[in-house]
Short mmCIF file of C-alpha atoms in Angstrom, two decimals:
data_model
loop_
_atom_site.label_atom_id
_atom_site.label_comp_id
_atom_site.label_asym_id
_atom_site.label_seq_id
_atom_site.Cartn_x
_atom_site.Cartn_y
_atom_site.Cartn_z
CA MET X 1 78.12 -47.40 140.32
CA LEU X 2 74.59 -45.97 140.36
CA SER X 3 73.65 -43.08 142.54
CA LEU X 4 70.44 -41.10 142.95
CA LYS X 5 70.67 -37.79 144.79
CA ASN X 6 67.54 -36.03 146.09
CA VAL X 7 65.47 -37.21 143.15
CA VAL X 8 61.96 -35.78 142.78
CA THR X 9 59.62 -37.34 140.21
CA CYS X 10 56.06 -36.15 139.66
CA TYR X 11 53.00 -37.54 137.92
CA GLY X 12 51.32 -34.28 136.96
CA THR X 13 51.05 -32.43 140.25
CA ILE X 14 51.53 -35.48 142.46
CA ARG X 15 55.04 -35.91 143.81
CA ALA X 16 55.73 -39.66 143.77
CA LEU X 17 59.39 -39.40 144.76
CA LYS X 18 60.17 -36.68 147.27
CA GLY X 19 63.91 -36.29 147.37
CA LEU X 20 65.03 -39.91 147.13
CA SER X 21 68.70 -40.84 147.47
CA ILE X 22 70.12 -44.32 146.96
CA ASP X 23 73.48 -45.80 146.02
CA VAL X 24 74.22 -49.14 144.39
CA GLY X 25 77.80 -50.40 144.23
CA GLN X 26 79.38 -52.58 141.56
CA GLY X 27 78.47 -56.28 141.91
CA GLU X 28 75.85 -55.81 144.63
CA ILE X 29 72.27 -57.00 144.89
CA VAL X 30 70.32 -54.14 146.45
CA ALA X 31 66.61 -54.35 147.25
CA LEU X 32 63.95 -51.65 147.49
CA ILE X 33 61.12 -52.67 149.75
CA GLY X 34 57.99 -50.91 150.87
CA ALA X 35 54.22 -50.91 150.65
CA ASN X 36 52.11 -50.22 147.55
CA GLY X 37 52.49 -46.64 146.45
CA ALA X 38 55.79 -46.13 148.26
CA GLY X 39 57.49 -45.24 144.97
CA LYS X 40 59.45 -48.42 144.21
CA THR X 41 58.34 -48.81 140.60
CA THR X 42 58.59 -45.04 140.06
CA THR X 43 62.21 -45.22 141.22
CA LEU X 44 63.07 -47.89 138.63
CA LYS X 45 61.20 -46.04 135.87
CA THR X 46 63.07 -42.86 136.74
CA ILE X 47 66.42 -44.65 136.56
CA SER X 48 65.69 -46.27 133.19
CA GLY X 49 64.47 -42.98 131.71
CA LEU X 50 60.78 -43.82 131.31
CA LEU X 51 60.12 -40.97 133.72
CA THR X 52 62.17 -37.80 133.95
CA PRO X 53 62.84 -36.36 137.40
CA SER X 54 62.01 -32.70 137.99
CA GLU X 55 64.78 -32.31 140.55
CA GLY X 56 67.88 -34.16 141.65
CA GLU X 57 70.59 -36.04 139.85
CA ILE X 58 71.19 -39.62 138.69
CA THR X 59 74.69 -40.77 137.80
CA PHE X 60 75.75 -44.12 136.41
CA ASP X 61 79.44 -45.03 136.11
CA GLY X 62 80.24 -41.36 136.72
CA VAL X 63 78.00 -40.18 133.84
CA ASN X 64 75.01 -37.94 134.51
CA ILE X 65 71.98 -39.77 133.03
CA THR X 66 69.26 -37.67 134.69
CA ARG X 67 67.69 -36.49 131.44
CA CYS X 68 68.66 -39.30 129.05
CA ASN X 69 66.15 -41.22 126.90
CA PRO X 70 65.41 -44.83 127.80
CA GLU X 71 66.99 -46.01 124.52
CA ASP X 72 70.28 -44.29 125.41
CA ILE X 73 70.28 -45.58 128.98
CA VAL X 74 70.01 -49.19 127.69
CA LYS X 75 73.09 -48.58 125.58
CA MET X 76 74.99 -47.38 128.66
CA GLY X 77 74.32 -50.70 130.35
CA ILE X 78 71.15 -50.48 132.45
CA SER X 79 68.45 -52.99 131.55
CA HIS X 80 64.99 -52.75 133.09
CA VAL X 81 62.68 -55.77 133.49
CA PRO X 82 59.34 -54.01 133.98
CA GLU X 83 56.58 -54.91 136.39
CA GLY X 84 54.20 -57.49 134.93
CA ARG X 85 56.96 -58.82 132.61
CA ARG X 86 55.63 -57.02 129.51
CA VAL X 87 56.88 -59.57 126.98
CA PHE X 88 55.83 -58.85 123.38
CA SER X 89 53.04 -61.39 123.41
CA ARG X 90 52.34 -61.40 119.66
CA MET X 91 55.98 -62.09 118.82
CA THR X 92 57.91 -65.31 119.21
CA VAL X 93 60.27 -66.15 122.06
CA MET X 94 63.20 -65.77 119.69
CA GLU X 95 62.02 -62.39 118.41
CA ASN X 96 61.66 -61.18 122.00
CA LEU X 97 65.24 -62.16 122.72
CA GLU X 98 66.45 -60.55 119.49
CA LEU X 99 64.72 -57.32 120.48
CA GLY X 100 66.62 -57.46 123.75
CA ALA X 101 69.79 -57.19 121.68
CA TYR X 102 68.34 -54.35 119.59
CA SER X 103 70.84 -51.79 120.85
CA ARG X 104 73.81 -53.96 119.83
CA SER X 105 75.36 -54.22 116.42
CA GLY X 106 74.51 -57.46 114.62
CA ARG X 107 77.34 -57.16 112.12
CA GLY X 108 80.65 -59.00 112.01
CA GLN X 109 81.83 -59.95 115.46
CA GLY X 110 78.65 -58.60 117.05
CA ARG X 111 76.62 -61.30 115.34
CA GLN X 112 78.72 -64.05 116.90
CA GLN X 113 78.56 -62.41 120.32
CA ILE X 114 74.77 -62.15 120.15
CA HIS X 115 74.66 -65.79 119.17
CA ASP X 116 76.82 -66.73 122.17
CA ASP X 117 74.62 -64.68 124.47
CA LEU X 118 71.53 -66.46 123.15
CA ASP X 119 73.16 -69.76 124.09
CA LYS X 120 73.90 -68.36 127.53
CA VAL X 121 70.29 -67.26 128.03
CA PHE X 122 69.01 -70.68 126.97
CA SER X 123 71.34 -72.43 129.39
CA LEU X 124 70.29 -70.06 132.19
CA PHE X 125 66.60 -70.60 131.35
CA PRO X 126 66.30 -74.15 129.97
CA GLN X 127 62.49 -73.77 130.02
CA LEU X 128 62.78 -71.49 127.00
CA LYS X 129 64.76 -73.95 124.95
CA GLY X 130 62.84 -75.63 122.14
CA ARG X 131 60.17 -72.93 122.25
CA GLU X 132 61.96 -70.37 120.13
CA LYS X 133 59.10 -70.23 117.63
CA GLN X 134 56.29 -70.14 120.17
CA LEU X 135 54.41 -66.84 120.68
CA ALA X 136 55.44 -65.25 123.95
CA GLY X 137 51.79 -64.68 124.90
CA THR X 138 51.24 -68.44 125.09
CA LEU X 139 53.91 -68.97 127.78
CA SER X 140 53.01 -69.43 131.44
CA GLY X 141 53.62 -66.62 133.90
CA GLY X 142 56.87 -68.10 135.15
CA GLU X 143 58.15 -68.67 131.63
CA GLN X 144 57.24 -65.11 130.70
CA GLN X 145 59.22 -63.83 133.69
CA MET X 146 62.20 -65.88 132.55
CA LEU X 147 61.78 -64.58 128.99
CA ALA X 148 61.61 -60.99 130.23
CA MET X 149 64.82 -61.52 132.22
CA GLY X 150 66.53 -63.28 129.33
CA ARG X 151 65.48 -60.49 127.00
CA ALA X 152 66.97 -57.91 129.39
CA LEU X 153 70.23 -59.86 129.58
CA MET X 154 70.53 -59.80 125.78
CA SER X 155 71.61 -56.16 125.95
CA ARG X 156 74.66 -57.27 128.00
CA PRO X 157 73.76 -54.97 130.90
CA LYS X 158 76.14 -53.96 133.65
CA MET X 159 73.11 -53.47 135.84
CA LEU X 160 69.71 -55.15 135.91
CA LEU X 161 66.60 -53.44 137.31
CA LEU X 162 64.04 -56.05 138.35
CA ASP X 163 60.51 -54.95 139.20
CA GLU X 164 58.53 -57.50 141.23
CA PRO X 165 59.96 -60.64 139.65
CA SER X 166 57.89 -62.85 141.99
CA MET X 167 54.54 -61.28 141.17
CA GLY X 168 51.82 -63.83 140.48
CA LEU X 169 54.15 -66.83 140.40
CA ALA X 170 53.87 -70.15 142.23
CA PRO X 171 56.29 -70.50 145.20
CA MET X 172 58.30 -73.21 143.41
CA ILE X 173 58.86 -70.94 140.43
CA VAL X 174 59.69 -67.96 142.62
CA LYS X 175 62.47 -70.05 144.13
CA ASP X 176 63.80 -70.81 140.65
CA VAL X 177 63.65 -67.17 139.60
CA PHE X 178 65.55 -66.00 142.66
CA ARG X 179 68.18 -68.70 142.28
CA ILE X 180 68.75 -67.45 138.74
CA ILE X 181 68.93 -63.84 139.92
CA GLU X 182 71.77 -64.87 142.23
CA GLU X 183 73.44 -66.71 139.36
CA ILE X 184 73.23 -63.64 137.13
CA ASN X 185 74.74 -61.59 139.94
CA CYS X 186 77.59 -64.09 140.36
CA ASP X 187 78.39 -63.57 136.68
CA GLY X 188 79.14 -59.94 137.50
CA THR X 189 75.84 -58.16 136.83
CA THR X 190 74.76 -55.67 139.48
CA VAL X 191 71.11 -56.03 140.48
CA LEU X 192 68.62 -53.51 141.83
CA LEU X 193 65.54 -55.41 142.95
CA VAL X 194 62.07 -54.14 143.77
CA GLU X 195 60.02 -56.66 145.71
CA GLN X 196 56.75 -56.75 147.66
CA ASN X 197 57.85 -59.90 149.39
CA ALA X 198 60.25 -58.32 151.87
CA HIS X 199 61.35 -61.63 153.29
CA LEU X 200 62.45 -62.90 149.91
CA ALA X 201 64.10 -59.58 149.04
CA LEU X 202 66.10 -59.36 152.26
CA ASN X 203 67.27 -62.95 151.93
CA THR X 204 68.54 -62.32 148.40
CA ALA X 205 69.98 -58.80 148.63
CA SER X 206 73.03 -57.76 150.58
CA ARG X 207 71.61 -54.33 151.32
CA ALA X 208 68.16 -52.80 151.19
CA TYR X 209 66.34 -49.49 151.28
CA VAL X 210 62.91 -49.21 152.88
CA LEU X 211 60.68 -46.73 151.04
CA GLU X 212 57.63 -44.95 152.41
CA THR X 213 55.64 -42.33 150.43
CA GLY X 214 58.47 -41.46 148.10
CA LYS X 215 61.29 -41.29 150.64
CA VAL X 216 63.89 -43.62 152.09
CA VAL X 217 62.97 -44.18 155.73
CA LEU X 218 65.52 -46.86 156.56
CA HIS X 219 68.48 -48.52 154.93
CA GLY X 220 71.23 -50.91 155.82
CA GLU X 221 72.56 -54.44 155.55
CA SER X 222 69.85 -57.00 154.90
CA ARG X 223 70.61 -59.03 158.00
CA ASP X 224 70.33 -55.91 160.21
CA LEU X 225 67.00 -55.05 158.61
CA LEU X 226 65.79 -58.63 159.11
CA GLY X 227 66.42 -58.11 162.82
CA ASN X 228 64.95 -54.62 162.97
CA ASP X 229 61.70 -54.48 164.97
CA GLN X 230 60.16 -51.80 162.82
CA VAL X 231 60.78 -53.77 159.62
CA ARG X 232 59.60 -57.03 161.20
CA GLN X 233 56.33 -55.43 162.20
CA ALA X 234 55.62 -53.46 159.07
CA TYR X 235 56.96 -55.68 156.30
CA LEU X 236 57.61 -59.16 157.55
CA GLY X 237 54.25 -59.55 159.24
CA GLU X 238 55.55 -60.51 162.63
CA MET H 1 32.66 -63.38 85.01
CA LEU H 2 36.36 -64.10 84.84
CA GLN H 3 36.79 -60.60 83.45
CA GLN H 4 35.14 -59.21 86.59
CA VAL H 5 37.53 -61.18 88.76
CA VAL H 6 40.50 -59.63 86.96
CA ASN H 7 38.99 -56.15 87.28
CA GLY H 8 38.21 -56.74 90.92
CA LEU H 9 41.72 -57.91 91.64
CA THR H 10 43.26 -54.86 89.96
CA LEU H 11 41.01 -52.40 91.75
CA GLY H 12 41.32 -54.33 95.01
CA SER H 13 45.09 -54.47 94.99
CA SER H 14 45.28 -50.70 94.64
CA TYR H 15 42.86 -50.32 97.56
CA ALA H 16 45.04 -52.71 99.50
CA LEU H 17 48.12 -50.54 98.92
CA ILE H 18 46.28 -47.54 100.39
CA ALA H 19 44.76 -49.56 103.23
CA LEU H 20 48.21 -50.73 104.32
CA GLY H 21 49.22 -47.18 105.21
CA TYR H 22 46.13 -46.69 107.37
CA THR H 23 46.57 -49.96 109.15
CA MET H 24 50.31 -49.59 109.83
CA VAL H 25 49.93 -46.10 111.26
CA TYR H 26 46.96 -47.24 113.32
CA GLY H 27 49.07 -50.13 114.56
CA VAL H 28 51.74 -47.91 116.10
CA LEU H 29 49.80 -44.75 116.96
CA ARG H 30 46.12 -45.84 117.28
CA LEU H 31 45.43 -42.97 114.87
CA ILE H 32 43.42 -42.94 111.65
CA ASN H 33 45.61 -40.74 109.48
CA PHE H 34 42.97 -38.88 107.51
CA ALA H 35 45.67 -37.12 105.50
CA HIS H 36 46.59 -40.45 103.93
CA GLY H 37 44.42 -39.91 100.83
CA GLU H 38 46.24 -36.63 100.22
CA ILE H 39 49.59 -38.41 100.41
CA TYR H 40 48.27 -40.64 97.64
CA MET H 41 47.45 -37.52 95.61
CA VAL H 42 50.88 -36.00 96.28
CA GLY H 43 52.48 -39.25 95.10
CA ALA H 44 50.47 -39.16 91.88
CA PHE H 45 51.55 -35.57 91.20
CA ILE H 46 55.22 -36.31 91.87
CA GLY H 47 54.98 -39.32 89.56
CA LEU H 48 53.30 -37.23 86.88
CA MET H 49 55.89 -34.47 87.07
CA THR H 50 58.88 -36.74 87.06
CA SER H 51 57.68 -38.78 84.12
CA GLN H 52 56.32 -35.80 82.15
CA THR H 53 58.67 -32.92 82.92
CA ALA H 54 61.83 -34.80 83.76
CA GLY H 55 61.05 -37.50 81.22
CA LEU H 56 62.10 -40.33 83.50
CA PRO H 57 61.08 -43.87 82.58
CA PHE H 58 58.13 -45.38 84.45
CA ALA H 59 60.08 -47.35 87.05
CA ALA H 60 62.23 -44.35 87.96
CA ALA H 61 59.19 -42.05 88.18
CA MET H 62 57.57 -44.60 90.49
CA VAL H 63 60.61 -44.69 92.78
CA VAL H 64 60.85 -40.89 92.91
CA ALA H 65 57.11 -40.62 93.67
CA MET H 66 57.38 -43.17 96.47
CA ALA H 67 60.44 -41.48 97.97
CA GLY H 68 58.88 -38.01 97.68
CA ALA H 69 55.62 -39.10 99.28
CA ALA H 70 57.55 -40.90 102.05
CA LEU H 71 59.28 -37.61 102.84
CA VAL H 72 55.97 -35.72 102.88
CA GLY H 73 54.50 -38.39 105.17
CA VAL H 74 57.39 -38.05 107.61
CA VAL H 75 57.10 -34.25 107.63
CA VAL H 76 53.33 -34.46 108.22
CA GLU H 77 53.93 -36.77 111.17
CA LYS H 78 56.60 -34.50 112.59
CA ILE H 79 54.64 -31.24 112.43
CA ALA H 80 51.03 -32.40 112.84
CA TYR H 81 51.16 -35.52 115.06
CA ARG H 82 54.40 -35.67 117.03
CA PRO H 83 53.73 -32.50 119.07
CA LEU H 84 50.40 -34.09 120.06
CA ARG H 85 51.85 -37.42 121.18
CA LYS H 86 50.51 -36.99 124.71
CA ALA H 87 47.35 -35.09 123.76
CA PRO H 88 43.89 -36.72 123.75
CA ARG H 89 43.28 -38.80 120.65
CA LEU H 90 40.51 -36.54 119.38
CA ALA H 91 43.00 -33.67 119.10
CA VAL H 92 45.28 -35.77 116.90
CA LEU H 93 42.34 -36.82 114.74
CA ILE H 94 41.36 -33.19 114.21
CA SER H 95 44.96 -32.38 113.37
CA ALA H 96 44.86 -35.17 110.76
CA ILE H 97 41.72 -33.77 109.15
CA GLY H 98 43.32 -30.32 109.17
CA MET H 99 46.42 -31.71 107.49
CA SER H 100 44.24 -33.37 104.84
CA ILE H 101 42.49 -30.07 104.01
CA PHE H 102 45.80 -28.21 104.04
CA LEU H 103 47.53 -30.59 101.63
CA ARG H 104 44.59 -30.63 99.21
CA ASN H 105 44.50 -26.82 99.10
CA LEU H 106 48.26 -26.58 98.82
CA ALA H 107 48.07 -28.80 95.73
CA LEU H 108 45.22 -26.66 94.44
CA ALA H 109 47.31 -23.50 94.86
CA LEU H 110 50.44 -24.98 93.34
CA MET H 111 49.02 -27.11 90.54
CA GLY H 112 45.67 -25.47 89.77
CA PRO H 113 42.24 -27.10 89.86
CA GLN H 114 42.29 -28.71 86.42
CA THR H 115 42.55 -32.43 85.91
CA ARG H 116 45.79 -33.35 84.19
CA ALA H 117 46.31 -36.22 81.85
CA PHE H 118 48.95 -38.76 82.78
CA PRO H 119 50.87 -39.57 79.61
CA ILE H 120 51.61 -43.25 79.50
CA PRO H 121 55.35 -43.74 79.32
CA PHE H 122 55.14 -47.18 77.70
CA GLU H 123 53.22 -48.92 74.99
CA VAL H 124 49.92 -50.43 76.14
CA LYS H 125 49.45 -53.96 74.91
CA ARG H 126 46.19 -55.83 75.00
CA LEU H 127 45.83 -59.51 75.40
CA ASN H 128 42.65 -61.38 74.46
CA LEU H 129 42.15 -64.80 75.94
CA GLY H 130 38.81 -65.84 74.55
CA ARG H 131 36.38 -63.37 76.12
CA LEU H 132 38.92 -62.30 78.75
CA ARG H 133 40.69 -59.03 77.96
CA ILE H 134 43.77 -58.04 79.89
CA ASN H 135 45.90 -54.98 79.17
CA SER H 136 49.33 -53.86 80.34
CA PHE H 137 47.80 -51.80 83.16
CA ASP H 138 46.09 -54.76 84.76
CA VAL H 139 49.31 -56.70 84.70
CA LEU H 140 51.36 -53.74 85.91
CA ILE H 141 49.02 -52.88 88.79
CA LEU H 142 48.78 -56.49 89.91
CA LEU H 143 52.50 -57.20 89.67
CA THR H 144 53.53 -53.95 91.37
CA SER H 145 51.02 -54.34 94.20
CA VAL H 146 51.83 -57.98 94.83
CA GLY H 147 55.56 -57.23 94.65
CA LEU H 148 55.26 -54.37 97.12
CA MET H 149 53.15 -56.44 99.50
CA ILE H 150 55.67 -59.28 99.46
CA ALA H 151 58.45 -56.76 100.10
CA LEU H 152 56.45 -55.26 102.97
CA HIS H 153 55.80 -58.67 104.49
CA PHE H 154 59.53 -59.43 104.41
CA LEU H 155 60.36 -56.03 105.89
CA VAL H 156 57.91 -56.35 108.78
CA GLN H 157 58.58 -60.01 109.60
CA LYS H 158 62.30 -60.42 109.03
CA THR H 159 64.21 -57.17 109.36
CA LYS H 160 65.36 -55.48 112.54
CA ILE H 161 63.35 -52.31 111.91
CA GLY H 162 60.28 -54.44 111.09
CA LYS H 163 60.57 -56.24 114.41
CA ALA H 164 60.99 -52.88 116.13
CA MET H 165 57.78 -51.73 114.43
CA ARG H 166 55.86 -54.73 115.69
CA ALA H 167 57.28 -54.27 119.18
CA ALA H 168 56.33 -50.58 119.22
CA ALA H 169 52.85 -51.44 117.96
CA GLU H 170 52.42 -53.79 120.90
CA ASP H 171 53.97 -51.80 123.74
CA LYS H 172 55.81 -48.51 123.13
CA GLU H 173 57.16 -48.15 126.66
CA THR H 174 58.73 -51.61 126.74
CA ALA H 175 59.99 -51.13 123.18
CA SER H 176 61.94 -48.09 124.35
CA LEU H 177 63.44 -50.19 127.16
CA MET H 178 64.87 -52.45 124.42
CA GLY H 179 66.78 -49.46 123.04
CA ILE H 180 64.27 -48.81 120.26
CA SER H 181 63.81 -45.16 119.39
CA VAL H 182 60.02 -45.13 119.17
CA ASN H 183 59.88 -41.77 117.37
CA ARG H 184 62.16 -43.09 114.67
CA VAL H 185 60.02 -46.21 114.28
CA ILE H 186 56.89 -44.08 113.94
CA ALA H 187 58.57 -41.87 111.31
CA PHE H 188 59.64 -45.00 109.44
CA THR H 189 56.08 -46.35 109.55
CA PHE H 190 54.77 -43.14 108.02
CA ALA H 191 57.46 -43.29 105.34
CA ILE H 192 56.56 -46.85 104.30
CA GLY H 193 52.79 -46.27 104.41
CA SER H 194 53.16 -43.08 102.37
CA ALA H 195 55.38 -44.76 99.79
CA LEU H 196 52.77 -47.49 99.27
CA ALA H 197 50.03 -44.87 98.87
CA ALA H 198 52.16 -43.03 96.31
CA ALA H 199 52.62 -46.24 94.34
CA ALA H 200 48.85 -46.64 94.25
CA GLY H 201 48.47 -42.97 93.25
CA VAL H 202 50.81 -43.33 90.28
CA LEU H 203 49.22 -46.61 89.14
CA ILE H 204 45.64 -45.36 89.38
CA GLY H 205 46.46 -41.89 88.03
CA MET H 206 47.98 -43.56 85.01
CA ASN H 207 45.19 -46.11 84.60
CA PHE H 208 42.43 -43.47 84.63
CA ASN H 209 44.69 -40.96 82.88
CA ALA H 210 43.73 -38.30 85.43
CA VAL H 211 45.52 -36.49 88.25
CA ASP H 212 43.95 -33.62 90.23
CA PRO H 213 44.19 -32.13 93.74
CA SER H 214 41.02 -33.74 95.06
CA MET H 215 41.72 -37.20 93.62
CA GLY H 216 42.79 -38.47 97.06
CA MET H 217 39.45 -38.12 98.77
CA MET H 218 37.54 -41.09 97.42
CA PRO H 219 40.42 -43.59 97.26
CA GLY H 220 41.41 -42.41 100.75
CA LEU H 221 37.98 -43.30 102.06
CA LYS H 222 37.98 -46.58 100.13
CA GLY H 223 41.40 -47.46 101.54
CA PHE H 224 40.08 -46.67 105.01
CA THR H 225 37.04 -48.89 104.37
CA ALA H 226 39.31 -51.70 103.18
CA ALA H 227 41.46 -51.36 106.31
CA VAL H 228 38.39 -51.50 108.57
CA LEU H 229 36.95 -54.44 106.65
CA GLY H 230 40.17 -56.44 107.02
CA GLY H 231 40.66 -55.37 110.63
CA VAL H 232 42.43 -52.10 111.27
CA GLY H 233 45.91 -52.67 112.69
CA SER H 234 46.36 -55.96 110.84
CA ILE H 235 48.64 -55.96 107.79
CA PRO H 236 47.28 -59.17 106.18
CA GLY H 237 43.83 -57.78 107.00
CA ALA H 238 44.49 -54.66 104.93
CA MET H 239 45.57 -56.79 101.98
CA LEU H 240 42.52 -59.04 102.26
CA GLY H 241 40.17 -56.12 102.91
CA GLY H 242 41.44 -54.29 99.82
CA ILE H 243 40.93 -57.27 97.54
CA LEU H 244 37.48 -58.06 98.98
CA LEU H 245 36.35 -54.46 98.66
CA GLY H 246 37.58 -54.24 95.06
CA MET H 247 35.79 -57.49 94.22
CA ALA H 248 32.57 -56.37 95.91
CA GLU H 249 32.57 -53.08 94.01
CA VAL H 250 33.20 -54.66 90.64
CA MET H 251 30.65 -57.42 91.16
CA GLY H 252 28.14 -54.88 92.45
CA ILE H 253 28.58 -52.75 89.36
CA ALA H 254 28.15 -55.81 87.15
CA LEU H 255 24.91 -56.77 88.88
CA LEU H 256 23.46 -53.32 89.53
CA LYS H 257 24.53 -50.04 87.95
CA SER H 258 27.84 -48.25 88.16
CA GLU H 259 26.26 -45.47 90.25
CA TRP H 260 26.01 -47.99 93.07
CA ARG H 261 29.74 -48.36 93.37
CA ASP H 262 30.38 -45.97 96.29
CA ALA H 263 27.14 -46.97 97.97
CA ILE H 264 28.35 -50.57 97.98
CA ALA H 265 31.73 -49.66 99.47
CA PHE H 266 30.35 -47.46 102.22
CA GLY H 267 27.47 -49.84 102.85
CA ILE H 268 30.13 -52.44 103.61
CA LEU H 269 31.88 -49.95 105.93
CA ALA H 270 28.66 -49.30 107.85
CA LEU H 271 27.89 -53.00 108.02
CA VAL H 272 31.35 -53.95 109.33
CA LEU H 273 31.24 -51.21 111.95
CA LEU H 274 27.82 -52.42 113.08
CA VAL H 275 28.42 -56.15 113.06
CA LYS H 276 32.12 -56.71 113.64
CA PRO H 277 34.03 -53.47 114.25
CA SER H 278 37.29 -55.36 114.70
CA GLY H 279 37.14 -56.51 111.06
CA ILE H 280 37.83 -59.91 109.56
CA LEU H 281 41.38 -60.45 110.80
CA GLY H 282 41.46 -57.85 113.56
CA ARG H 283 41.79 -58.78 117.18
CA ASN H 284 39.54 -57.27 119.76
CA LEU H 285 41.58 -54.41 121.08
CA GLN H 286 41.15 -53.79 124.72
CA GLU H 287 41.40 -50.14 125.49
CA LYS H 288 44.11 -49.58 128.04
CA VAL H 289 42.99 -47.25 130.76
#
């Protein structure tokens, strides 16, 4: 469904991705794990068009999206939940969700579909219900993460890019968030997950790529990686 | 006294119209568009030409002036600011000052240096309520400004493009992840801000019966002062700042002499920048590093 081939992305003269190749199949949850600075966030930003690679090729559903704008990539069905949630804090919960549906037509049938999807988001994230008029900046961290995910779902994505969804959240809430990620995946949305917490990532994803300084150093089924000595030492703290 | 309040409101609402353009552009680009006063001048000229040469009625001349100035604003953004989107902010500021000088001299070359009279396309009525005197201009300026501000409020709060504007003002990168074309939102912001400035240009040009190429300088600076006073980046702030500045000027003239007018306005600017640079309704912006 999504494939990156030998992608190189630079910040100025610094090469953050040095020929990275990954594949994500329809309906999968795939995780990217690795230390700080390994290039996980850069990979997601390159996929969603916030960064443009200098070399390599990205295809989604058979279409080359290597040099597309972020606004066009959303329309093709990739929705990116950025690191640190980045909700529009001075706008209400409802306005945030409406902005998630910005790329869709709100006329005729579209209006009804958006309405249905709002209901779906509120049933997936009951914490948001009844707070439609509250400013997003006044929500707790966990609620903001849920809002950011709900907002991303409002574009009806085929694929969700999640950057560090557990960051800064209490363990109880992290559990909730990951249960919902699995639910979203069961509904047919493919998920590419970036996560510091390798244990959590490998227990959620079916496959994973281990990144080090802008390259894939290891990849495979999650359960194989969980048993891999190298991974256990470097990322699972054993 | 009541007369001064009416005068202050009229002057203030025209300042508010200009201040809105500064504040909206600052909101999305963190740029003080120093060519904004010249857009006001361009709007006044377009209004003058359409009502004088083409003989259009006032309302139509106003609409043409607003549309024309909106177009000029969008072109200015495209050629002077968009190529510098990733450049340091000082470069964009210098480009804005350059654009301001360019537009003023272009008007000078095309229209000549003389001040032109703005023939009034309707009959001016005067109304005396005891000692209070109100004429058609006061009413027209107040009604037009208030109407435009209500329309703007609706646009920004309720419409899809207005929400996109607010989102882009808060976080451009995330806005683009929503499918918002940030460049289009910025162009739209310039169009709206320029149209409001043109409305002010036509109203004031007509009120003072004078249009000339350098007419944008002082109102441009006053609009900027009003935006800073209200809190640059805040739309209600620009409205409030405009009214307060207009009131302060008029009251100052009544108490002192009319020569003090600009000193009062810029004294306020200096004072705000010293005491509370974020303005009355502005939030403390944290510079992102």
